[in-house]
XYZ file of C-alpha atoms in Angstrom:
608
model
C 0.301 0.133 0.072
C 1.309 3.392 -0.853
C 1.527 6.308 1.069
C 1.413 9.716 -0.390
C 2.042 13.565 1.422
C 0.627 15.879 -0.856
C 2.821 19.498 0.274
C 2.034 23.056 -1.142
C 3.861 26.063 -0.575
C 3.542 25.709 3.193
C 4.655 22.523 3.278
C 8.064 23.038 1.482
C 8.469 26.077 4.294
C 7.776 23.542 6.980
C 10.108 20.780 4.921
C 12.862 23.706 5.068
C 15.248 20.776 6.401
C 13.664 17.693 4.423
C 15.610 18.656 0.887
C 19.833 19.598 1.415
C 21.899 19.964 -1.195
C 25.685 20.721 -2.485
C 25.483 24.340 -2.951
C 28.649 24.575 -5.192
C 27.684 21.643 -7.292
C 31.453 20.237 -6.804
C 32.268 16.739 -8.249
C 31.906 13.858 -5.942
C 35.538 13.444 -4.241
C 37.757 10.146 -4.057
C 35.975 7.638 -2.146
C 37.379 6.655 1.313
C 39.369 3.680 0.137
C 38.903 1.132 -1.700
C 35.012 -0.122 -2.620
C 33.251 -1.776 0.594
C 33.407 -5.993 0.258
C 30.438 -7.564 2.072
C 31.711 -9.558 5.273
C 29.720 -12.747 6.508
C 26.880 -11.352 8.687
C 26.675 -7.662 7.150
C 22.924 -8.652 6.253
C 22.058 -10.780 9.270
C 19.402 -9.242 11.874
C 18.121 -11.509 14.925
C 15.096 -10.811 16.288
C 12.670 -12.965 18.807
C 9.367 -13.180 17.784
C 6.970 -13.762 20.757
C 4.058 -16.379 19.948
C 1.470 -17.315 22.453
C 2.741 -20.478 22.632
C 6.352 -20.311 22.932
C 9.254 -17.728 21.611
C 11.218 -17.925 18.278
C 14.412 -16.744 17.578
C 14.496 -15.419 13.895
C 17.532 -14.755 11.586
C 16.835 -12.392 8.823
C 18.948 -12.143 6.052
C 18.291 -8.418 4.657
C 19.150 -7.577 1.225
C 18.534 -4.349 -0.510
C 19.169 -3.970 -3.947
C 21.183 -7.093 -3.744
C 23.782 -5.752 -1.269
C 23.519 -6.586 2.855
C 21.575 -3.383 4.116
C 24.513 -2.412 6.568
C 26.844 -2.325 3.322
C 24.136 -0.085 1.988
C 24.058 2.256 5.072
C 27.557 2.115 5.158
C 28.196 3.013 1.613
C 25.723 6.328 2.193
C 27.768 7.467 5.263
C 30.806 7.342 2.991
C 28.931 9.595 0.440
C 27.806 11.956 3.406
C 31.079 12.514 4.687
C 32.657 13.176 1.381
C 30.138 15.535 0.644
C 30.578 17.732 4.154
C 34.799 17.127 3.768
C 34.780 20.166 1.767
C 38.583 20.483 1.676
C 39.407 16.766 1.561
C 41.706 16.215 4.205
C 39.640 12.953 6.016
C 38.132 14.309 8.842
C 35.526 17.286 9.322
C 36.458 20.493 11.221
C 34.064 22.672 13.161
C 32.670 24.251 10.326
C 32.371 21.088 8.136
C 30.636 18.946 10.914
C 27.954 22.184 11.833
C 26.691 21.914 8.419
C 26.131 18.149 8.690
C 22.158 17.783 8.214
C 19.555 17.134 11.173
C 18.553 13.505 10.892
C 15.080 14.255 11.080
C 16.153 16.012 7.641
C 18.332 13.401 6.226
C 16.489 10.333 6.984
C 12.920 11.342 6.209
C 11.680 10.918 9.903
C 9.300 13.945 10.354
C 8.711 17.580 10.035
C 11.049 19.922 11.754
C 14.032 19.178 13.375
C 15.664 22.779 14.253
C 19.530 23.480 13.402
C 22.508 21.127 12.227
C 24.077 19.242 14.937
C 26.817 20.808 17.162
C 30.815 19.808 17.028
C 30.483 18.140 20.591
C 27.614 16.008 20.101
C 29.828 14.093 17.302
C 33.231 14.668 18.385
C 33.115 11.842 20.773
C 37.381 11.944 21.398
C 37.176 15.742 22.143
C 40.221 16.121 19.516
C 38.309 19.225 17.638
C 37.652 16.912 14.608
C 35.203 14.538 13.516
C 36.400 11.400 11.706
C 34.164 9.001 9.755
C 33.313 6.577 12.146
C 32.216 9.503 14.646
C 29.603 11.142 12.035
C 28.086 7.354 11.785
C 28.036 6.870 15.063
C 26.543 9.996 15.821
C 23.657 9.754 13.042
C 23.310 5.474 14.343
C 23.038 6.980 18.081
C 20.547 9.592 16.995
C 17.777 7.500 15.334
C 19.439 6.640 11.912
C 20.797 3.125 12.686
C 20.944 0.759 9.403
C 18.158 -1.493 11.084
C 15.147 -0.245 13.082
C 12.443 -1.711 14.644
C 8.812 -0.302 15.766
C 5.100 -1.078 16.378
C 2.443 -0.174 14.438
C -0.523 0.445 16.992
C -2.679 0.740 13.932
C -2.521 0.949 10.192
C -4.718 2.237 7.689
C -7.860 3.607 8.997
C -11.405 4.930 8.019
C -14.123 6.361 9.940
C -17.373 5.638 8.271
C -20.939 7.578 9.014
C -23.865 7.588 8.178
C -26.103 10.833 8.013
C -29.922 10.231 7.829
C -32.274 12.392 6.262
C -33.083 14.298 9.804
C -29.503 15.052 10.472
C -28.883 12.267 12.996
C -25.998 10.402 12.913
C -25.053 6.639 13.257
C -22.010 4.090 12.422
C -18.421 4.976 13.405
C -15.125 3.575 13.431
C -14.083 0.126 11.580
C -14.712 -2.407 13.753
C -11.354 -4.408 14.841
C -10.895 -8.038 14.441
C -11.625 -8.860 18.293
C -14.837 -7.120 17.985
C -16.087 -9.219 14.881
C -14.649 -12.434 16.902
C -17.102 -11.388 19.485
C -20.083 -10.715 17.589
C -19.714 -13.929 15.216
C -19.688 -15.933 18.902
C -22.439 -14.600 20.057
C -24.456 -15.026 16.643
C -23.356 -18.582 16.185
C -23.162 -19.944 19.745
C -26.966 -20.490 19.862
C -26.790 -22.315 23.383
C -24.551 -19.834 24.956
C -22.028 -22.318 26.155
C -19.058 -20.413 24.748
C -18.495 -23.214 22.234
C -18.787 -23.857 18.798
C -20.097 -26.947 17.491
C -19.524 -28.301 14.241
C -23.663 -28.222 13.972
C -23.400 -24.330 14.680
C -20.646 -24.074 12.399
C -22.311 -25.832 9.942
C -25.887 -23.443 10.426
C -23.311 -20.248 10.045
C -24.422 -18.983 6.421
C -27.868 -19.542 7.194
C -27.669 -17.692 10.388
C -25.634 -14.545 9.171
C -27.362 -14.650 5.811
C -30.290 -12.364 7.914
C -27.740 -9.826 8.280
C -27.515 -8.929 4.631
C -28.986 -5.448 4.753
C -28.639 -4.968 1.287
C -29.079 -8.459 -0.290
C -26.258 -8.818 -2.185
C -25.424 -12.251 -1.096
C -22.066 -10.774 0.841
C -21.728 -9.846 4.487
C -19.558 -7.242 5.365
C -18.179 -5.703 8.802
C -20.676 -3.385 8.979
C -23.441 -5.179 8.669
C -22.017 -8.282 10.868
C -21.896 -5.802 13.277
C -25.502 -4.176 12.604
C -24.192 -0.804 11.596
C -26.441 -0.405 8.585
C -30.165 0.052 8.567
C -32.019 -2.796 6.843
C -32.961 -1.994 3.617
C -30.845 0.850 2.842
C -33.216 3.462 2.660
C -32.544 6.031 -0.170
C -32.969 8.563 2.542
C -29.416 7.262 3.850
C -26.882 9.806 2.764
C -23.368 7.972 4.149
C -20.260 10.114 4.622
C -16.998 9.056 4.503
C -14.011 10.012 6.110
C -10.899 7.669 5.172
C -7.982 8.973 7.441
C -4.744 7.172 6.402
C -2.582 7.291 9.198
C 0.577 5.412 11.311
C 1.137 5.595 14.673
C 4.336 4.081 15.570
C 5.033 1.923 19.075
C 7.992 1.977 21.244
C 11.197 -0.309 20.052
C 10.204 -2.661 23.131
C 6.485 -3.216 22.201
C 4.684 -5.516 20.270
C 5.473 -9.548 20.022
C 9.149 -8.820 18.858
C 12.373 -7.764 20.553
C 15.598 -6.763 18.700
C 18.798 -8.712 19.261
C 21.325 -5.826 19.079
C 24.391 -7.775 20.410
C 25.764 -11.565 21.250
C 26.005 -10.728 24.687
C 23.582 -11.234 27.284
C 20.169 -9.774 27.537
C 18.871 -9.076 30.442
C 15.682 -6.950 28.734
C 15.158 -10.365 26.683
C 15.323 -12.539 30.339
C 12.603 -10.356 31.915
C 10.598 -10.294 29.042
C 10.432 -14.156 28.320
C 9.772 -14.753 32.296
C 7.187 -12.068 32.133
C 5.341 -13.980 29.104
C 5.533 -17.359 29.833
C 5.957 -17.519 33.413
C 3.388 -15.092 34.629
C 4.109 -12.675 37.428
C 6.869 -12.906 39.901
C 8.563 -16.188 37.654
C 11.956 -16.516 38.097
C 12.859 -19.629 36.103
C 11.396 -21.227 33.192
C 10.981 -25.308 31.809
C 11.043 -26.525 28.711
C 7.322 -26.869 28.593
C 6.472 -23.098 29.566
C 8.858 -22.028 26.578
C 7.450 -24.690 24.053
C 11.073 -25.244 23.539
C 12.151 -28.604 22.095
C 14.578 -30.865 24.188
C 17.898 -30.207 21.967
C 17.599 -26.386 22.242
C 16.357 -26.280 26.009
C 19.783 -28.456 27.201
C 22.089 -26.150 24.841
C 20.352 -23.161 26.704
C 20.393 -24.940 30.584
C 23.755 -24.402 31.350
C 23.552 -25.841 34.841
C 21.618 -28.753 33.863
C 18.837 -27.971 36.146
C 15.800 -28.572 34.190
C 15.019 -25.267 34.576
C 16.184 -21.417 32.674
C 16.724 -18.453 35.568
C 17.716 -15.198 34.545
C 21.422 -15.626 33.669
C 20.380 -18.340 31.472
C 17.531 -16.582 29.528
C 19.757 -13.816 29.008
C 21.548 -15.702 26.571
C 18.548 -17.471 24.993
C 19.771 -15.369 21.729
C 23.343 -16.805 21.855
C 22.265 -19.932 19.366
C 21.547 -21.005 15.999
C 18.017 -19.370 15.023
C 15.002 -21.466 14.811
C 13.946 -19.938 11.136
C 15.879 -17.972 8.848
C 14.719 -15.863 6.103
C 15.757 -14.148 2.872
C 14.171 -10.404 2.345
C 15.018 -8.890 -0.644
C 13.583 -4.676 -0.335
C 14.565 -2.396 -3.425
C 14.280 -3.234 -6.803
C 13.914 -6.924 -6.182
C 13.306 -8.182 -9.884
C 11.919 -11.189 -10.094
C 12.956 -12.991 -6.887
C 10.535 -13.311 -4.430
C 10.348 -10.898 -1.585
C 10.538 -13.406 1.249
C 12.413 -16.821 1.202
C 12.436 -19.360 3.802
C 16.389 -20.344 4.114
C 16.298 -24.184 5.572
C 19.846 -25.165 7.077
C 21.365 -28.194 6.465
C 20.197 -30.125 9.758
C 16.322 -29.803 9.356
C 14.751 -27.062 11.985
C 12.017 -28.614 14.221
C 10.562 -24.873 13.466
C 10.459 -25.823 9.694
C 6.850 -27.214 10.125
C 4.958 -23.962 11.113
C 6.127 -22.088 7.845
C 2.997 -22.250 5.553
C 2.747 -20.102 2.219
C -0.695 -18.246 2.257
C -3.521 -17.839 -0.208
C -1.623 -15.028 -1.745
C 1.841 -16.745 -1.832
C 3.378 -15.094 0.821
C 5.109 -16.501 3.677
C 3.271 -17.102 6.906
C 4.622 -18.159 10.095
C 2.350 -20.424 12.288
C 2.747 -21.191 15.604
C 0.270 -23.189 16.892
C -2.220 -20.094 17.670
C -0.203 -17.174 16.178
C -0.011 -16.342 12.438
C 2.515 -13.606 11.552
C 2.345 -12.756 7.963
C 5.479 -11.905 6.546
C 4.027 -10.443 3.279
C 3.880 -6.897 3.450
C 6.537 -4.771 2.127
C 6.908 -0.560 1.439
C 9.465 0.760 -0.217
C 11.497 3.894 0.271
C 11.153 7.402 -1.564
C 11.617 7.420 -5.221
C 12.020 3.308 -5.412
C 8.161 2.805 -6.975
C 7.153 0.650 -4.074
C 5.463 3.165 -1.823
C 7.196 5.970 0.572
C 6.565 9.253 0.292
C 5.819 10.968 -2.769
C 6.346 14.533 -3.070
C 3.962 16.296 -5.167
C 5.663 19.822 -5.267
C 8.519 21.387 -7.260
C 11.357 21.867 -5.079
C 13.352 24.258 -7.093
C 9.905 26.518 -7.425
C 9.444 26.448 -3.963
C 12.925 27.356 -2.549
C 13.158 30.092 -5.428
C 9.881 31.447 -4.085
C 11.275 31.554 -0.461
C 14.092 33.165 -1.986
C 12.823 36.079 -3.220
C 10.609 36.610 -0.013
C 13.904 36.726 2.042
C 15.681 39.301 0.012
C 14.175 42.317 1.384
C 16.781 44.486 -0.339
C 16.512 42.681 -4.074
C 20.282 42.815 -4.355
C 19.994 39.205 -5.411
C 21.734 37.499 -2.233
C 20.661 37.205 1.112
C 23.229 37.904 3.575
C 22.927 36.781 7.854
C 20.622 39.494 8.916
C 17.851 38.671 5.767
C 18.425 34.921 6.476
C 17.809 35.622 10.286
C 14.586 37.140 9.325
C 13.610 34.163 7.766
C 11.979 30.915 9.068
C 13.002 29.040 5.762
C 16.814 30.103 5.835
C 17.347 31.182 9.349
C 19.048 27.403 10.086
C 20.180 26.761 6.771
C 22.211 29.883 5.501
C 25.804 28.520 6.503
C 24.844 25.086 5.444
C 24.118 26.997 1.912
C 26.574 29.057 2.182
C 29.868 26.854 1.431
C 32.042 29.312 0.546
C 31.884 31.217 3.675
C 31.935 34.543 2.008
C 28.603 35.851 3.861
C 26.395 35.939 0.672
C 23.835 33.517 -0.487
C 23.074 33.325 -4.057
C 19.726 31.914 -5.717
C 22.306 29.500 -7.582
C 23.917 28.299 -4.286
C 19.917 27.645 -3.045
C 18.889 25.550 -6.025
C 22.205 23.405 -6.156
C 21.940 22.897 -2.984
C 18.305 21.781 -2.534
C 18.522 19.540 -5.974
C 21.862 17.779 -4.423
C 20.720 17.306 -0.832
C 17.296 16.131 -2.305
C 19.049 13.494 -3.551
C 21.085 12.373 -0.347
C 17.660 12.470 1.967
C 16.189 10.101 -0.845
C 19.966 7.745 -0.640
C 19.632 8.188 3.646
C 16.105 6.977 3.745
C 16.990 3.897 1.241
C 19.759 3.095 3.785
C 17.809 2.001 6.420
C 15.585 -0.939 7.054
C 12.826 -0.946 9.183
C 10.712 -3.664 10.530
C 7.079 -2.750 12.080
C 4.365 -4.751 13.038
C 0.431 -4.256 13.415
C -1.623 -6.806 15.743
C -5.064 -7.362 13.895
C -6.629 -9.185 16.570
C -8.315 -13.107 16.930
C -10.446 -12.613 13.828
C -12.673 -15.558 12.653
C -13.470 -13.076 10.107
C -9.768 -12.446 8.531
C -9.655 -16.586 8.460
C -12.851 -16.442 6.295
C -12.077 -13.633 4.031
C -9.546 -15.937 1.879
C -9.528 -13.090 -1.206
C -9.166 -10.153 1.338
C -11.588 -8.241 -0.159
C -13.514 -7.422 3.168
C -16.604 -9.357 2.532
C -17.699 -12.682 3.021
C -19.056 -14.408 0.236
C -21.513 -17.722 0.544
C -18.951 -19.986 -0.260
C -16.590 -18.414 2.200
C -19.192 -18.530 5.105
C -19.533 -22.479 3.576
C -15.798 -22.901 5.045
C -16.379 -22.402 8.922
C -16.790 -25.775 9.461
C -13.515 -26.400 7.859
C -11.966 -24.301 10.314
C -12.438 -26.699 12.947
C -10.252 -29.383 11.275
C -7.625 -26.633 11.146
C -8.141 -24.858 14.706
C -9.248 -27.454 17.208
C -5.987 -28.752 17.549
C -6.940 -31.061 20.872
C -9.518 -33.069 18.735
C -12.511 -31.531 21.247
C -14.706 -31.297 18.532
C -15.430 -27.627 19.040
C -14.093 -24.116 18.596
C -13.778 -21.716 21.800
C -12.236 -18.300 21.406
C -9.210 -19.318 22.477
C -8.292 -21.262 19.561
C -8.727 -18.577 17.713
C -4.848 -17.608 16.408
C -4.133 -14.020 17.239
C -2.735 -12.750 13.928
C 0.223 -10.293 13.291
C 1.476 -8.604 9.917
C 5.129 -7.769 9.859
C 5.519 -5.106 7.305
C 9.305 -4.051 6.329
C 10.094 -1.181 4.145
C 13.108 1.180 3.573
C 13.473 4.272 6.104
C 13.264 4.959 9.565
C 10.806 3.203 12.355
C 9.309 6.603 13.484
C 8.977 8.234 10.281
C 5.872 9.435 8.598
C 3.999 9.089 11.307
C 1.760 12.205 10.929
C -1.581 12.283 9.164
C -0.417 11.676 5.620
C -3.958 11.695 3.481
C -7.626 12.567 3.641
C -10.117 11.632 1.532
C -14.068 12.898 1.846
C -16.531 11.297 -0.453
C -20.436 10.641 -0.385
C -22.547 8.000 -1.490
C -26.363 7.371 -0.976
C -27.612 3.905 -0.037
C -25.282 0.834 2.001
C -21.636 1.505 2.134
C -20.306 -2.172 1.112
C -16.837 -1.985 0.039
C -15.966 -2.202 -3.810
C -14.371 -5.503 -4.655
C -12.254 -5.336 -7.763
C -13.176 -6.566 -11.436
C -13.075 -10.218 -12.157
C -11.079 -10.500 -14.730
C -10.992 -14.292 -15.057
C -13.775 -16.512 -17.073
C -16.312 -16.143 -19.450
C -17.676 -12.830 -20.317
C -20.931 -14.307 -19.222
C -19.538 -15.103 -16.118
C -18.434 -11.764 -15.530
C -21.400 -9.391 -16.123
C -23.707 -11.986 -13.942
C -21.345 -11.906 -10.930
C -22.854 -8.568 -9.830
C -21.206 -8.438 -6.251
C -17.990 -9.610 -7.886
C -17.418 -12.752 -5.458
C -16.334 -15.078 -7.970
C -19.313 -17.083 -8.087
C -22.441 -16.908 -10.198
C -25.430 -17.778 -7.417
C -28.912 -18.695 -8.721
C -30.403 -15.272 -8.188
C -27.623 -13.748 -10.264
C -27.778 -16.242 -13.025
C -30.113 -15.499 -15.829
C -30.995 -18.631 -17.732
C -33.240 -21.327 -16.647
C -33.158 -23.759 -13.805
C -32.097 -26.435 -15.963
C -29.303 -24.371 -17.531
C -27.709 -23.202 -13.969
C -28.001 -27.097 -12.753
C -26.247 -28.150 -16.300
C -23.624 -25.961 -15.320
C -23.487 -26.399 -11.699
C -21.726 -29.994 -11.823
C -21.294 -30.233 -7.921
C -24.566 -29.233 -7.103
C -23.668 -26.754 -4.378
C -25.827 -24.105 -5.360
C -22.954 -21.689 -7.339
C -21.433 -21.556 -10.739
C -17.862 -21.208 -9.767
C -15.094 -20.136 -12.233
C -13.711 -23.918 -13.043
C -17.310 -24.626 -13.585
C -17.735 -21.947 -16.062
C -14.963 -22.170 -18.019
C -15.584 -25.996 -18.633
C -19.208 -25.435 -19.831
C -17.649 -22.760 -22.247
C -15.315 -25.100 -23.512
C -17.892 -27.761 -23.717
C -20.259 -25.290 -25.271
C -17.906 -24.100 -28.096
C -16.838 -27.805 -28.999
C -20.282 -28.678 -29.694
C -20.815 -25.995 -31.873
C -17.701 -27.015 -33.792
C -19.281 -30.074 -34.248
């Protein structure tokens, strides 16, 4: 899913730091030594995934345009250092160092950001100069590490309200997966014993059909929750406000823990004890952690059959449970996520399955992690920020407004009066003559626009959204946000899939919790503002529009009015006899295969 920011003149003013450039347009300096050679482990990042039944140590091999992610980041730091090192002496003087762009601007972590960093913040050895290593360390410490983790407390949201003819409002925000789950259990659990038997699951299509307010043989979340008035009166005007925004969590939130070193990790130990042992737990058994004997024995240093805090702190200092290669950037025909199997089979390999969309899913008992989400970076074509304003035009307009005496350049006094140039004057005036000309401003903006985009692309972030414990999502196999008749008929099959203990019924605890991992180029705390607002109106039911079907004979696609991939008897325009002839399995629905088979047979008969 793409994200957009549409910014006008005011936006350019607010983004005064967002695009910074080489005001002299000078040729790049010689590289800092030979080209970087990828070393073993440069593409490796370990994380611990906390499923509800056990922790899983994941090893991610992160590749950006075919390179290890750390190599990409280091190459960008080389490029930035060469730009700042105006005299080419291999170190940054105080003046050069204080021209370094703020993290917020260079790595697209949000609006604002104040002035450039001070020498003291970068010169850790206090020798009055900044080395290439010190520059990189400064950005790493201040929110621009090559790999970052953040939690998404919510993703793309919409607020739907219906405005009735008398001006009253009804409806509200889209229901969560947990809300839908509660509602489904309440509707289907006829004897109110907290269990869904096979009979109750089999009766679901008939029970839920009564909620189909617009009578289109599809069930939407709003209809399921009872938010739409039955009948879809023409007097109901539905006004939709769609807000697209991201709220980022903290690096310690969500179901992941970032492994940052090969030393003991006390924070990891505390979380393992709390999550799998409960309050006050001091040790954990193999059963509590869900670990196989071989893995547990390697961690149990004293051999007492339990892992204490010290042993748990070394949980990630071992071979991973699972390994994945993730490719970002221009991936070509390669899969985005690939499961890597080691020489020795891992007990966890069986938990990696392929989802309906072809992407990989980690399905650990009652916890599912979808690894199929990816966004690109600025300019990559895969998502990210799309700036809709002309940078040169906006900077030229700001320059003209700041040049009060119209002499063709800005001095420091004029710059101090301009919010746009107040913090950037010295960065743009690279020759230090105290006069800032328009050509310097434009060259600066253009070059640093490229640096900003390259900086954003040099960082890989993992974010996760908690999508709740939802039967609705499990049934909605085509992910169109609606449940068709065929999908509702799959409810009894969930018993076979989710009833791992063979009880013969489902409880809410049997429904897996679903997470979606999102990998993107850019910082994990970036772009957390409101990025798009869309308002539109329509009359009648607000069922989401499904994309048009492109497969199957033309008659099949035209008759499939609700676009669920099937033609029901109500949708079929022929006779009962014709319908039965095409519906070879007698399930009351003409599916794609049946339509294609019938069409082929009809053409063959015409040739005879």
